[in-house]
């Protein structure tokens, strides 16, 4: 009974999220609330409660529950807290937009919370089976969310593409996991690492298993050459869904890579480091160069995401604790930046008009100077220009690569970052130096402008003092890996 109580107590945040996901679904069916204030309130309170519980355990000791299948550690708590913050921002930004599109219902909140539950299971997975269950829960929730607007052909097509490619990637990862299980006889990551280090196992089967697992990880990140789904899904999905896909699942992807590569497959580090290096460089090259040719801002940000994934891989490919902590720091900064970027697009988008073409931003500084200023800060941060937090994110991962002697890949990364500045600065040029198609002033609701202001100006505030977030990431990783 004592063990059961400990197990249940460790899973209270997940239980709260799961219960709330089912509750808001029922509330959406039975409670007549035109603007869904109740469902929205319940969802936000749920996130606050879960965040408080996770923060309470904070940087406490690492322990495992449910026969060592679920791990509670500082790194997991750090990523979970970031996931709660990102989900809360997604709800804040998307509420008015979805209400205009008549998509603000119980299903949206329920599926988002189920996606968050999948992220939490992946973050705390200490067992191949638990990680895969979390991955499937997240994936299925995202497929349904993308297709939530059933009358939109682009959204339905995007969901179908994501489903087919996602199922293929999940199958490949599962096949790799089955090979590792066949070799080691265990699903537990600790036991797998021990067996791989101590036993004389068949190297060809190990290599095949590792390749399939890395392919699955690369697909979830959207790294080259498994990036084909990213621009189509970003473009086809509704803006709030695109915002969610670009931010929340990245925490799960980082956790997936950290658990599998740094904990379970650490003895094979020499092999997976080479694979991550190749994918990191290719992602930065293809992402930055292809983004230049885009005239749709959602597709531009999709290719931008691919280049940012290359930088995340840079931190992990070093194979060191410093490298992994720099990736944790980078994903936190990236989520904050991408939430602000899509938050600005959602804020600008009217009922029958999405600001998703680059030409829509011409002369924005004359129509709404404050919005133009905030978008400029966001673009400078995404480009990695000081004193924004984006600069320190890139600097930290490059520093971790140079520390292990990877100088020439770091030089390529810097060159690609310089190329990437072009398409970010182009938006600033359109806003401040081009003539607007209309001189009519653009007005927004005060609450959205306030949220976006906090989000965008935090990019400069954190950039002026990056040490706090950097130290938290380093402490979380150092105590867990």
Coordinates of C-alpha atoms in Angstrom, one line a residue:
X1 CA 0.0 0.0 0.0
X2 CA 2.9 2.3 0.8
X3 CA 4.4 1.8 -2.7
X4 CA 1.0 2.4 -4.3
X5 CA 0.6 5.7 -2.4
X6 CA 4.1 6.8 -3.5
X7 CA 3.3 5.8 -7.1
X8 CA 0.0 7.7 -7.2
X9 CA 1.5 10.7 -5.5
X10 CA 4.2 11.0 -8.1
X11 CA 1.6 10.9 -10.9
X12 CA -0.7 13.5 -9.4
X13 CA 0.2 16.2 -12.1
X14 CA -0.5 13.7 -14.9
X15 CA -3.8 12.6 -13.2
X16 CA -4.9 16.2 -12.9
X17 CA -4.3 16.9 -16.6
X18 CA -6.0 13.7 -17.7
X19 CA -9.0 14.3 -15.4
X20 CA -9.4 17.9 -16.7
X21 CA -9.1 16.8 -20.3
X22 CA -12.1 14.5 -19.8
X23 CA -14.0 17.1 -17.7
X24 CA -13.7 19.9 -20.3
X25 CA -14.9 17.5 -23.0
X26 CA -18.1 16.8 -21.0
X27 CA -18.5 20.4 -20.1
X28 CA -18.4 21.3 -23.7
X29 CA -21.3 18.9 -24.4
X30 CA -23.6 19.6 -21.5
X31 CA -22.9 23.2 -20.4
X32 CA -24.5 26.0 -22.5
X33 CA -21.8 28.6 -22.5
X34 CA -21.6 30.6 -25.8
X35 CA -18.1 31.9 -25.2
X36 CA -16.8 28.9 -23.3
X37 CA -15.6 30.9 -20.3
X38 CA -16.1 28.0 -18.0
X39 CA -14.1 25.5 -20.1
X40 CA -11.3 28.1 -20.7
X41 CA -11.2 28.8 -16.9
X42 CA -11.0 25.2 -15.9
X43 CA -8.2 24.5 -18.5
X44 CA -6.1 27.4 -17.2
X45 CA -6.7 26.5 -13.5
X46 CA -5.7 22.9 -14.3
X47 CA -2.4 24.1 -15.8
X48 CA -1.7 26.3 -12.8
X49 CA -2.4 23.5 -10.3
X50 CA -0.2 21.0 -12.2
X51 CA 2.6 23.6 -12.5
X52 CA 2.5 24.3 -8.8
X53 CA 2.8 20.6 -8.0
X54 CA 5.7 20.1 -10.4
X55 CA 7.4 23.2 -9.1
X56 CA 7.1 21.9 -5.6
X57 CA 9.2 18.9 -6.4
X58 CA 11.5 21.2 -8.4
X59 CA 15.2 20.3 -8.1
X60 CA 14.6 17.5 -5.6
X61 CA 16.1 14.0 -5.7
X62 CA 15.5 11.7 -8.6
X63 CA 13.3 8.7 -8.0
X64 CA 11.4 6.1 -10.1
X65 CA 7.9 4.8 -9.7
X66 CA 5.7 2.1 -11.2
X67 CA 8.4 -0.5 -11.4
X68 CA 11.0 2.1 -12.6
X69 CA 8.9 2.9 -15.7
X70 CA 8.3 6.6 -14.7
X71 CA 11.1 8.9 -13.5
X72 CA 10.7 12.1 -11.5
X73 CA 13.9 14.2 -11.9
X74 CA 14.8 17.9 -12.2
X75 CA 15.3 17.8 -16.0
X76 CA 11.7 16.4 -16.4
X77 CA 10.3 19.0 -14.0
X78 CA 12.0 21.8 -15.9
X79 CA 10.6 20.6 -19.3
X80 CA 7.1 20.0 -17.8
X81 CA 7.0 23.6 -16.3
X82 CA 7.9 25.0 -19.7
X83 CA 5.2 22.8 -21.3
X84 CA 2.6 24.2 -18.9
X85 CA 3.7 27.8 -19.6
X86 CA 3.6 27.2 -23.4
X87 CA 0.1 25.6 -23.2
X88 CA -1.2 28.5 -21.2
X89 CA 0.1 31.0 -23.8
X90 CA -1.5 28.9 -26.6
X91 CA -4.9 29.1 -24.8
X92 CA -4.4 32.8 -24.2
X93 CA -3.5 33.7 -27.8
X94 CA -6.0 31.3 -29.6
X95 CA -9.1 32.1 -27.6
X96 CA -10.5 35.1 -29.5
X97 CA -9.3 33.7 -32.9
X98 CA -11.0 30.4 -32.5
X99 CA -14.2 32.1 -31.2
X100 CA -14.3 34.1 -34.4
X101 CA -13.9 30.9 -36.5
X102 CA -16.4 29.1 -34.3
X103 CA -13.9 26.5 -33.3
X104 CA -13.6 27.3 -29.6
X105 CA -15.2 24.2 -28.1
X106 CA -14.6 21.5 -25.5
X107 CA -12.9 19.3 -28.1
X108 CA -10.1 21.8 -28.7
X109 CA -9.3 22.2 -25.0
X110 CA -9.6 18.5 -24.3
X111 CA -7.3 17.4 -27.2
X112 CA -4.8 20.0 -26.2
X113 CA -4.7 18.7 -22.7
X114 CA -4.4 15.2 -23.9
X115 CA -1.5 16.3 -26.1
X116 CA 0.1 17.8 -23.0
X117 CA -0.4 14.6 -21.1
X118 CA 1.4 12.7 -23.9
X119 CA 4.3 15.3 -23.6
X120 CA 4.5 14.7 -19.8
X121 CA 4.6 10.9 -20.3
X122 CA 7.4 11.3 -22.8
X123 CA 9.3 13.7 -20.6
X124 CA 9.2 11.3 -17.6
X125 CA 9.5 8.0 -19.5
X126 CA 12.3 5.8 -18.2
X127 CA 11.1 2.8 -20.2
X128 CA 10.7 2.3 -24.0
X129 CA 7.1 1.3 -23.6
X130 CA 6.2 4.4 -21.6
X131 CA 8.0 6.7 -24.0
X132 CA 6.1 5.1 -27.0
X133 CA 2.7 5.4 -25.3
X134 CA 3.4 9.1 -24.6
X135 CA 4.5 9.6 -28.2
X136 CA 1.3 8.0 -29.6
X137 CA -1.0 10.0 -27.3
X138 CA 0.7 13.2 -28.4
X139 CA 0.6 12.3 -32.1
X140 CA -3.0 11.2 -32.2
X141 CA -4.1 14.4 -30.3
X142 CA -2.2 16.5 -32.8
X143 CA -3.7 14.7 -35.8
X144 CA -7.2 15.4 -34.5
X145 CA -6.4 19.0 -33.6
X146 CA -5.1 19.8 -37.1
X147 CA -8.3 18.4 -38.6
X148 CA -10.6 20.2 -36.1
X149 CA -11.8 22.6 -38.8
X150 CA -13.5 19.9 -40.8
X151 CA -14.8 22.3 -43.4
X152 CA -11.3 23.5 -44.4
X153 CA -9.8 21.3 -47.1
X154 CA -6.2 22.6 -46.3
X155 CA -6.5 21.6 -42.7
X156 CA -7.9 18.1 -43.6
X157 CA -5.2 17.5 -46.1
X158 CA -2.5 18.6 -43.6
X159 CA -3.9 16.3 -41.0
X160 CA -3.9 13.4 -43.4
X161 CA -0.3 14.0 -44.5
X162 CA 0.8 14.3 -40.9
X163 CA -1.0 11.1 -39.9
X164 CA 0.5 9.0 -42.8
X165 CA 4.1 10.3 -42.2
X166 CA 3.7 10.3 -38.4
X167 CA 2.5 6.6 -38.5
X168 CA 5.5 5.7 -40.7
X169 CA 8.0 7.4 -38.4
X170 CA 6.4 5.9 -35.2
X171 CA 6.6 2.4 -36.9
X172 CA 10.3 2.9 -37.7
X173 CA 11.0 4.0 -34.1
X174 CA 9.1 1.0 -32.7
X175 CA 11.0 -1.3 -35.0
X176 CA 14.3 0.2 -33.7
X177 CA 13.1 -0.2 -30.1
X178 CA 12.2 -3.9 -30.8
X179 CA 15.7 -4.5 -32.0
X180 CA 17.3 -2.9 -28.9
X181 CA 14.9 -5.0 -26.7
X182 CA 15.8 -8.2 -28.6
X183 CA 19.5 -7.5 -28.0
X184 CA 19.3 -6.5 -24.3
X185 CA 16.2 -8.3 -23.1
X186 CA 14.9 -5.2 -21.3
X187 CA 12.7 -2.1 -22.0
X188 CA 14.3 -0.2 -19.1
X189 CA 16.7 2.5 -20.2
X190 CA 19.1 2.0 -17.4
X191 CA 19.3 -1.7 -18.0
X192 CA 19.7 -1.2 -21.7
X193 CA 22.6 1.2 -21.1
X194 CA 24.3 -1.3 -18.8
X195 CA 23.9 -4.2 -21.2
X196 CA 25.1 -2.2 -24.2
X197 CA 28.3 -1.2 -22.3
X198 CA 29.1 -4.6 -20.7
X199 CA 27.8 -7.3 -23.1
X200 CA 29.4 -8.4 -26.4
X201 CA 26.4 -7.8 -28.6
X202 CA 25.9 -8.0 -32.4
X203 CA 27.2 -4.6 -33.7
X204 CA 25.1 -4.8 -36.9
X205 CA 21.8 -5.2 -35.1
X206 CA 22.8 -2.5 -32.7
X207 CA 23.5 -0.2 -35.6
X208 CA 20.2 -0.9 -37.3
X209 CA 18.3 -0.4 -34.0
X210 CA 20.1 2.9 -33.4
X211 CA 19.4 4.2 -36.9
X212 CA 15.7 3.5 -36.7
X213 CA 15.4 5.2 -33.3
X214 CA 17.4 8.3 -34.5
X215 CA 15.1 8.4 -37.6
X216 CA 12.1 8.5 -35.3
X217 CA 13.6 11.3 -33.2
X218 CA 14.6 13.3 -36.3
X219 CA 11.0 13.1 -37.6
X220 CA 9.5 14.3 -34.4
X221 CA 11.9 17.3 -34.5
X222 CA 11.4 17.9 -38.2
X223 CA 15.1 17.6 -39.0
X224 CA 16.4 17.1 -42.6
X225 CA 15.9 14.7 -44.4
X226 CA 12.7 14.0 -42.4
X227 CA 11.4 17.5 -42.6
X228 CA 8.9 17.1 -45.5
X229 CA 5.8 17.3 -43.2
X230 CA 6.8 20.6 -41.5
X231 CA 5.9 23.3 -44.1
X232 CA 2.7 21.6 -45.3
X233 CA 1.4 21.1 -41.8
X234 CA 2.3 24.6 -40.7
X235 CA 0.7 26.0 -43.8
X236 CA -2.5 23.9 -43.8
X237 CA -3.4 24.0 -40.1
X238 CA -5.3 26.8 -38.4
X239 CA -3.0 29.4 -36.8
X240 CA -3.6 28.3 -33.2
X241 CA -2.8 24.7 -34.2
X242 CA 0.3 25.8 -36.0
X243 CA 1.4 27.7 -32.9
X244 CA 0.9 24.7 -30.7
X245 CA 2.7 22.3 -33.1
X246 CA 5.7 24.7 -33.3
X247 CA 6.1 25.0 -29.5
X248 CA 4.8 22.4 -27.1
X249 CA 5.9 19.2 -28.9
X250 CA 9.5 20.5 -29.1
X251 CA 9.8 19.9 -25.3
X252 CA 8.7 16.3 -25.8
X253 CA 11.2 15.9 -28.7
X254 CA 14.1 17.2 -26.6
X255 CA 13.1 14.8 -23.8
X256 CA 12.7 11.9 -26.2
X257 CA 16.3 12.5 -27.5
X258 CA 17.7 13.0 -24.0
X259 CA 16.1 9.9 -22.5
X260 CA 16.9 7.6 -25.4
X261 CA 20.3 8.8 -26.5
X262 CA 21.9 10.1 -23.3
X263 CA 20.4 7.5 -20.9
X264 CA 19.5 4.4 -22.9
X265 CA 22.0 4.5 -25.8
X266 CA 24.9 6.4 -24.2
X267 CA 27.4 3.5 -25.0
X268 CA 26.6 4.1 -28.7
X269 CA 27.3 7.9 -28.5
X270 CA 30.1 7.8 -31.1
X271 CA 27.6 6.5 -33.7
X272 CA 24.6 8.8 -32.9
X273 CA 26.8 11.9 -32.6
X274 CA 27.8 11.5 -36.3
X275 CA 24.2 11.1 -37.4
X276 CA 23.1 14.2 -35.4
X277 CA 26.0 16.2 -36.8
X278 CA 25.0 15.5 -40.4
X279 CA 21.3 16.2 -39.8
X280 CA 22.2 19.4 -37.9
X281 CA 24.2 20.8 -40.8
X282 CA 21.7 19.7 -43.4
X283 CA 18.8 21.2 -41.4
X284 CA 20.5 24.6 -41.1
X285 CA 21.4 24.7 -44.8
X286 CA 18.1 23.6 -46.2
X287 CA 16.0 25.5 -43.6
X288 CA 17.7 28.8 -44.0
X289 CA 18.1 28.8 -47.8
X290 CA 14.6 27.6 -48.5
X291 CA 13.0 30.1 -46.1
X292 CA 14.3 32.9 -48.2
X293 CA 12.1 31.9 -51.2
X294 CA 8.8 31.8 -49.2
X295 CA 6.1 34.5 -49.5
X296 CA 3.9 32.9 -46.9
X297 CA 5.0 33.7 -43.3
X298 CA 3.7 30.4 -41.9
X299 CA 5.8 28.5 -44.5
X300 CA 8.8 30.8 -43.8
X301 CA 8.5 30.1 -40.0
X302 CA 8.2 26.4 -40.8
X303 CA 11.6 26.4 -42.6
X304 CA 12.9 28.6 -39.9
X305 CA 11.9 25.9 -37.4
X306 CA 13.9 23.3 -39.4
X307 CA 17.0 25.6 -39.1
X308 CA 16.4 26.0 -35.4
X309 CA 16.2 22.2 -35.0
X310 CA 19.7 22.1 -36.5
X311 CA 20.9 24.3 -33.7
X312 CA 19.2 22.1 -31.1
X313 CA 21.0 19.0 -32.6
X314 CA 24.3 21.0 -32.3
X315 CA 23.9 21.0 -28.5
X316 CA 23.1 17.3 -28.3
X317 CA 25.7 16.1 -30.8
X318 CA 28.5 17.1 -28.4
X319 CA 27.4 14.2 -26.2
X320 CA 28.3 16.2 -23.0
X321 CA 26.2 17.5 -20.1
X322 CA 27.0 21.1 -21.1
X323 CA 25.8 20.3 -24.6
X324 CA 22.5 18.9 -23.4
X325 CA 21.9 21.8 -21.0
X326 CA 22.5 24.2 -23.9
X327 CA 19.8 22.3 -25.8
X328 CA 17.4 22.6 -22.9
X329 CA 18.2 26.3 -22.8
X330 CA 17.7 26.7 -26.5
X331 CA 14.4 24.9 -26.6
X332 CA 13.1 27.2 -23.8
X333 CA 14.2 30.3 -25.8
X334 CA 12.9 28.9 -29.1
X335 CA 9.4 28.1 -27.6
X336 CA 9.2 31.7 -26.2
X337 CA 10.1 33.2 -29.6
X338 CA 7.8 31.0 -31.7
X339 CA 4.9 31.6 -29.4
X340 CA 5.5 35.4 -29.7
X341 CA 5.8 35.1 -33.5
X342 CA 2.6 33.2 -34.0
X343 CA 0.9 35.2 -31.3
X344 CA 1.6 38.3 -33.4
X345 CA 0.1 36.7 -36.5
X346 CA -3.0 35.6 -34.6
X347 CA -3.4 39.1 -33.1
X348 CA -3.2 40.7 -36.5
X349 CA -5.5 38.2 -38.2
X350 CA -9.1 39.3 -38.5
X351 CA -12.3 37.2 -38.9
X352 CA -12.1 36.7 -42.7
X353 CA -8.4 37.6 -43.2
X354 CA -5.3 35.9 -41.9
X355 CA -2.1 38.0 -42.0
X356 CA -0.1 35.1 -43.4
X357 CA 1.4 36.7 -46.6
X358 CA 4.6 38.7 -46.3
X359 CA 3.0 41.5 -48.3
X360 CA 0.3 41.9 -45.6
X361 CA 3.1 43.4 -43.3
X362 CA 3.9 46.3 -45.7
X363 CA 3.8 49.6 -43.9
X364 CA 2.6 48.0 -40.6
X365 CA 4.5 50.7 -38.6
X366 CA 2.2 53.3 -40.0
X367 CA -1.0 51.3 -39.2
X368 CA 0.1 50.2 -35.7
X369 CA 3.5 51.3 -34.5
X370 CA 3.4 49.2 -31.2
X371 CA 2.7 46.0 -33.1
X372 CA 5.5 46.7 -35.6
X373 CA 7.9 47.3 -32.7
X374 CA 7.0 44.0 -31.1
X375 CA 7.3 42.0 -34.3
X376 CA 10.7 43.6 -34.9
X377 CA 11.9 42.4 -31.5
X378 CA 10.6 38.9 -32.2
X379 CA 12.3 38.8 -35.6
X380 CA 15.6 40.1 -34.2
X381 CA 15.5 37.4 -31.5
X382 CA 14.7 34.6 -34.0
X383 CA 17.6 35.9 -36.1
X384 CA 19.9 35.7 -33.1
X385 CA 20.9 39.3 -32.9
X386 CA 21.9 40.7 -29.5
X387 CA 20.7 41.8 -27.0
X388 CA 17.8 39.4 -27.5
X389 CA 17.6 35.9 -25.9
X390 CA 17.9 34.3 -29.4
X391 CA 21.6 35.4 -29.6
X392 CA 22.5 33.6 -26.3
X393 CA 20.6 30.5 -27.3
X394 CA 22.7 30.2 -30.5
X395 CA 25.9 31.2 -28.7
X396 CA 25.4 28.5 -26.0
X397 CA 25.0 25.6 -28.4
X398 CA 27.9 26.7 -30.6
X399 CA 30.1 27.0 -27.5
X400 CA 29.2 23.5 -26.5
X401 CA 30.2 22.2 -29.9
X402 CA 33.5 24.1 -29.9
X403 CA 34.3 22.7 -26.5
X404 CA 34.5 19.2 -27.9
X405 CA 36.6 20.3 -30.9
X406 CA 33.8 20.6 -33.5
X407 CA 35.1 23.9 -34.9
X408 CA 34.3 23.6 -38.6
X409 CA 30.6 22.6 -38.0
X410 CA 30.3 25.7 -35.7
X411 CA 31.7 27.9 -38.6
X412 CA 29.1 26.4 -40.9
X413 CA 26.4 27.1 -38.3
X414 CA 27.5 30.8 -38.0
X415 CA 27.4 31.2 -41.8
X416 CA 23.9 29.7 -42.0
X417 CA 22.8 32.0 -39.1
X418 CA 24.0 35.0 -41.2
X419 CA 22.1 33.7 -44.2
X420 CA 19.0 33.2 -42.0
X421 CA 19.1 36.9 -40.9
X422 CA 17.9 37.9 -44.4
X423 CA 14.4 36.6 -44.2
X424 CA 13.9 37.8 -40.7
X425 CA 15.2 41.3 -41.5
X426 CA 13.0 41.4 -44.6
X427 CA 9.9 41.5 -42.5
X428 CA 11.3 44.5 -40.6
X429 CA 12.1 46.1 -43.9
X430 CA 8.5 45.5 -45.1
X431 CA 7.0 47.0 -41.9
X432 CA 9.1 50.1 -41.8
X433 CA 10.3 51.0 -45.3
X434 CA 7.4 49.8 -47.6
X435 CA 4.2 51.7 -48.3
X436 CA 1.1 50.1 -46.8
X437 CA -1.7 48.9 -49.1
X438 CA -4.2 50.7 -46.8
X439 CA -3.7 53.6 -44.4
X440 CA -6.5 52.4 -42.1
X441 CA -5.3 52.0 -38.5
X442 CA -5.4 48.4 -37.1
X443 CA -6.8 48.1 -33.6
X444 CA -6.7 45.1 -31.2
X445 CA -8.3 43.9 -28.0
X446 CA -6.3 45.1 -25.0
X447 CA -5.8 41.7 -23.5
X448 CA -4.2 40.2 -26.6
X449 CA -1.9 43.2 -26.9
X450 CA -0.9 42.9 -23.2
X451 CA -0.1 39.2 -23.5
X452 CA 1.9 39.8 -26.7
X453 CA 3.7 42.7 -25.1
X454 CA 4.8 40.5 -22.1
X455 CA 5.9 37.7 -24.5
X456 CA 7.9 39.9 -26.9
X457 CA 9.5 42.2 -24.4
X458 CA 10.6 39.2 -22.3
X459 CA 12.8 38.3 -25.2
X460 CA 14.9 41.4 -24.5
X461 CA 14.7 41.2 -20.7
X462 CA 15.9 37.6 -20.8
X463 CA 18.5 38.6 -23.3
X464 CA 19.8 41.3 -21.0
X465 CA 20.0 38.8 -18.1
X466 CA 20.2 35.2 -19.7
X467 CA 22.1 33.7 -16.8
X468 CA 19.0 32.8 -14.7
X469 CA 17.4 30.6 -17.4
X470 CA 20.8 29.2 -18.5
X471 CA 21.6 28.3 -14.9
X472 CA 18.2 26.6 -14.3
X473 CA 18.7 24.5 -17.5
X474 CA 22.3 23.6 -16.5
X475 CA 21.2 22.7 -12.9
X476 CA 18.3 20.6 -14.1
X477 CA 20.4 18.6 -16.6
X478 CA 23.4 18.3 -14.2
X479 CA 21.2 16.8 -11.4
X480 CA 19.5 14.3 -13.8
X481 CA 22.0 13.0 -16.3

